[in-house]
């Protein structure tokens, strides 16, 4: 049995993975830990300066130890930070593989310009609204109410929470990703306006054992928009690294 750990993004929670429950094949043990930056925990996390260390603590608590780790959005950046730092320290994270979903990544610090700060900030409520809308497909929310809900969420994240995200994003060109030998599937979505698919392709090209999958017709939340495609991609990745995937101790 394979231990699979799913990491939600900023201001979401483990419920973001619920739609995948019926799509996992037998032999996959799924863990969905609640991370410090979950929707109800922003107040306790927003002043944190080392989210990678917090993530390492979470992974240490996974029963049987983490196997393949799937990280979405902001969490993919935090996981990449942890992988890079541990590799640079000569103590690589012992994972058979990782899946980085819609990562925020730039390979060159000069790619960040002053005039991209405001659009990135302004895009935050739209991303929050997309998450809320996709998680309530059976109960459509009127556009004005949805916008108000998204705005309230961004206010709850606040300037410190947003700066934690943006600081992590700004540091991605400085991550020594070329040292990370862990097999990595980088998933990008063609319609993602938050983390453009080109960033996923660029990251996959930089990782020594990286590969990229482009998902058509999806935005920032492929696990909600295309659960069969998403789980199928993860299953195929597991099949490509059979010698690296550790079974659970009691399997």
GROMACS .gro file of C-alpha atoms in nm, residues 55-144:
model
   90
   55UNK     CA    1   0.573   2.175   0.682
   56UNK     CA    2   0.856   1.941   0.787
   57UNK     CA    3   0.688   1.909   1.127
   58UNK     CA    4   0.358   1.818   0.962
   59UNK     CA    5   0.521   1.554   0.740
   60UNK     CA    6   0.688   1.401   1.044
   61UNK     CA    7   0.344   1.332   1.194
   62UNK     CA    8   0.209   1.133   0.897
   63UNK     CA    9   0.135   0.776   1.014
   64UNK     CA   10   0.385   0.540   0.857
   65UNK     CA   11   0.588   0.834   0.726
   66UNK     CA   12   0.518   1.036   0.412
   67UNK     CA   13   0.534   0.856   0.079
   68UNK     CA   14   0.461   1.052  -0.235
   69UNK     CA   15   0.362   1.409  -0.145
   70UNK     CA   16   0.117   1.609  -0.356
   71UNK     CA   17   0.127   1.984  -0.290
   72UNK     CA   18  -0.104   2.247  -0.437
   73UNK     CA   19  -0.041   2.615  -0.505
   74UNK     CA   20   0.132   2.791  -0.212
   75UNK     CA   21   0.212   2.457  -0.050
   76UNK     CA   22   0.400   2.349  -0.362
   77UNK     CA   23   0.630   2.648  -0.312
   78UNK     CA   24   0.682   2.562   0.055
   79UNK     CA   25   0.756   2.199  -0.031
   80UNK     CA   26   1.000   2.310  -0.302
   81UNK     CA   27   1.170   2.535  -0.046
   82UNK     CA   28   1.203   2.241   0.196
   83UNK     CA   29   1.329   2.003  -0.073
   84UNK     CA   30   1.588   2.254  -0.198
   85UNK     CA   31   1.715   2.352   0.146
   86UNK     CA   32   1.754   1.992   0.259
   87UNK     CA   33   1.930   1.897  -0.064
   88UNK     CA   34   2.170   2.191  -0.028
   89UNK     CA   35   2.245   2.086   0.331
   90UNK     CA   36   2.336   1.735   0.217
   91UNK     CA   37   2.035   1.591   0.398
   92UNK     CA   38   1.780   1.535   0.121
   93UNK     CA   39   1.420   1.480   0.218
   94UNK     CA   40   1.350   1.106   0.200
   95UNK     CA   41   1.056   1.103  -0.039
   96UNK     CA   42   1.008   0.865  -0.333
   97UNK     CA   43   0.837   1.136  -0.535
   98UNK     CA   44   0.646   1.465  -0.527
   99UNK     CA   45   0.367   1.618  -0.732
  100UNK     CA   46   0.373   1.998  -0.749
  101UNK     CA   47   0.035   2.130  -0.861
  102UNK     CA   48   0.000   2.481  -1.007
  103UNK     CA   49   0.321   2.606  -0.849
  104UNK     CA   50   0.414   2.972  -0.828
  105UNK     CA   51   0.767   2.973  -0.968
  106UNK     CA   52   1.008   3.199  -1.151
  107UNK     CA   53   1.359   3.095  -1.241
  108UNK     CA   54   1.511   3.443  -1.265
  109UNK     CA   55   1.485   3.712  -0.998
  110UNK     CA   56   1.479   3.974  -1.274
  111UNK     CA   57   1.145   3.831  -1.386
  112UNK     CA   58   0.986   4.009  -1.090
  113UNK     CA   59   0.901   4.368  -1.176
  114UNK     CA   60   0.748   4.644  -0.969
  115UNK     CA   61   0.443   4.666  -1.191
  116UNK     CA   62   0.350   4.300  -1.132
  117UNK     CA   63   0.291   4.347  -0.758
  118UNK     CA   64  -0.045   4.523  -0.789
  119UNK     CA   65  -0.193   4.273  -1.040
  120UNK     CA   66  -0.081   3.981  -0.824
  121UNK     CA   67  -0.242   4.139  -0.520
  122UNK     CA   68  -0.560   4.225  -0.709
  123UNK     CA   69  -0.586   3.867  -0.839
  124UNK     CA   70  -0.607   3.722  -0.489
  125UNK     CA   71  -0.983   3.776  -0.438
  126UNK     CA   72  -1.055   3.621  -0.779
  127UNK     CA   73  -0.862   3.307  -0.682
  128UNK     CA   74  -1.048   3.287  -0.351
  129UNK     CA   75  -1.380   3.324  -0.536
  130UNK     CA   76  -1.283   3.048  -0.778
  131UNK     CA   77  -1.216   2.814  -0.488
  132UNK     CA   78  -1.547   2.893  -0.318
  133UNK     CA   79  -1.745   2.856  -0.642
  134UNK     CA   80  -1.593   2.521  -0.732
  135UNK     CA   81  -1.649   2.380  -0.385
  136UNK     CA   82  -2.020   2.460  -0.395
  137UNK     CA   83  -2.126   2.332  -0.741
  138UNK     CA   84  -2.469   2.218  -0.623
  139UNK     CA   85  -2.547   2.552  -0.461
  140UNK     CA   86  -2.454   2.835  -0.700
  141UNK     CA   87  -2.374   3.159  -0.522
  142UNK     CA   88  -2.493   3.489  -0.663
  143UNK     CA   89  -2.201   3.683  -0.813
  144UNK     CA   90  -2.221   3.977  -0.573
   0.00000   0.00000   0.00000
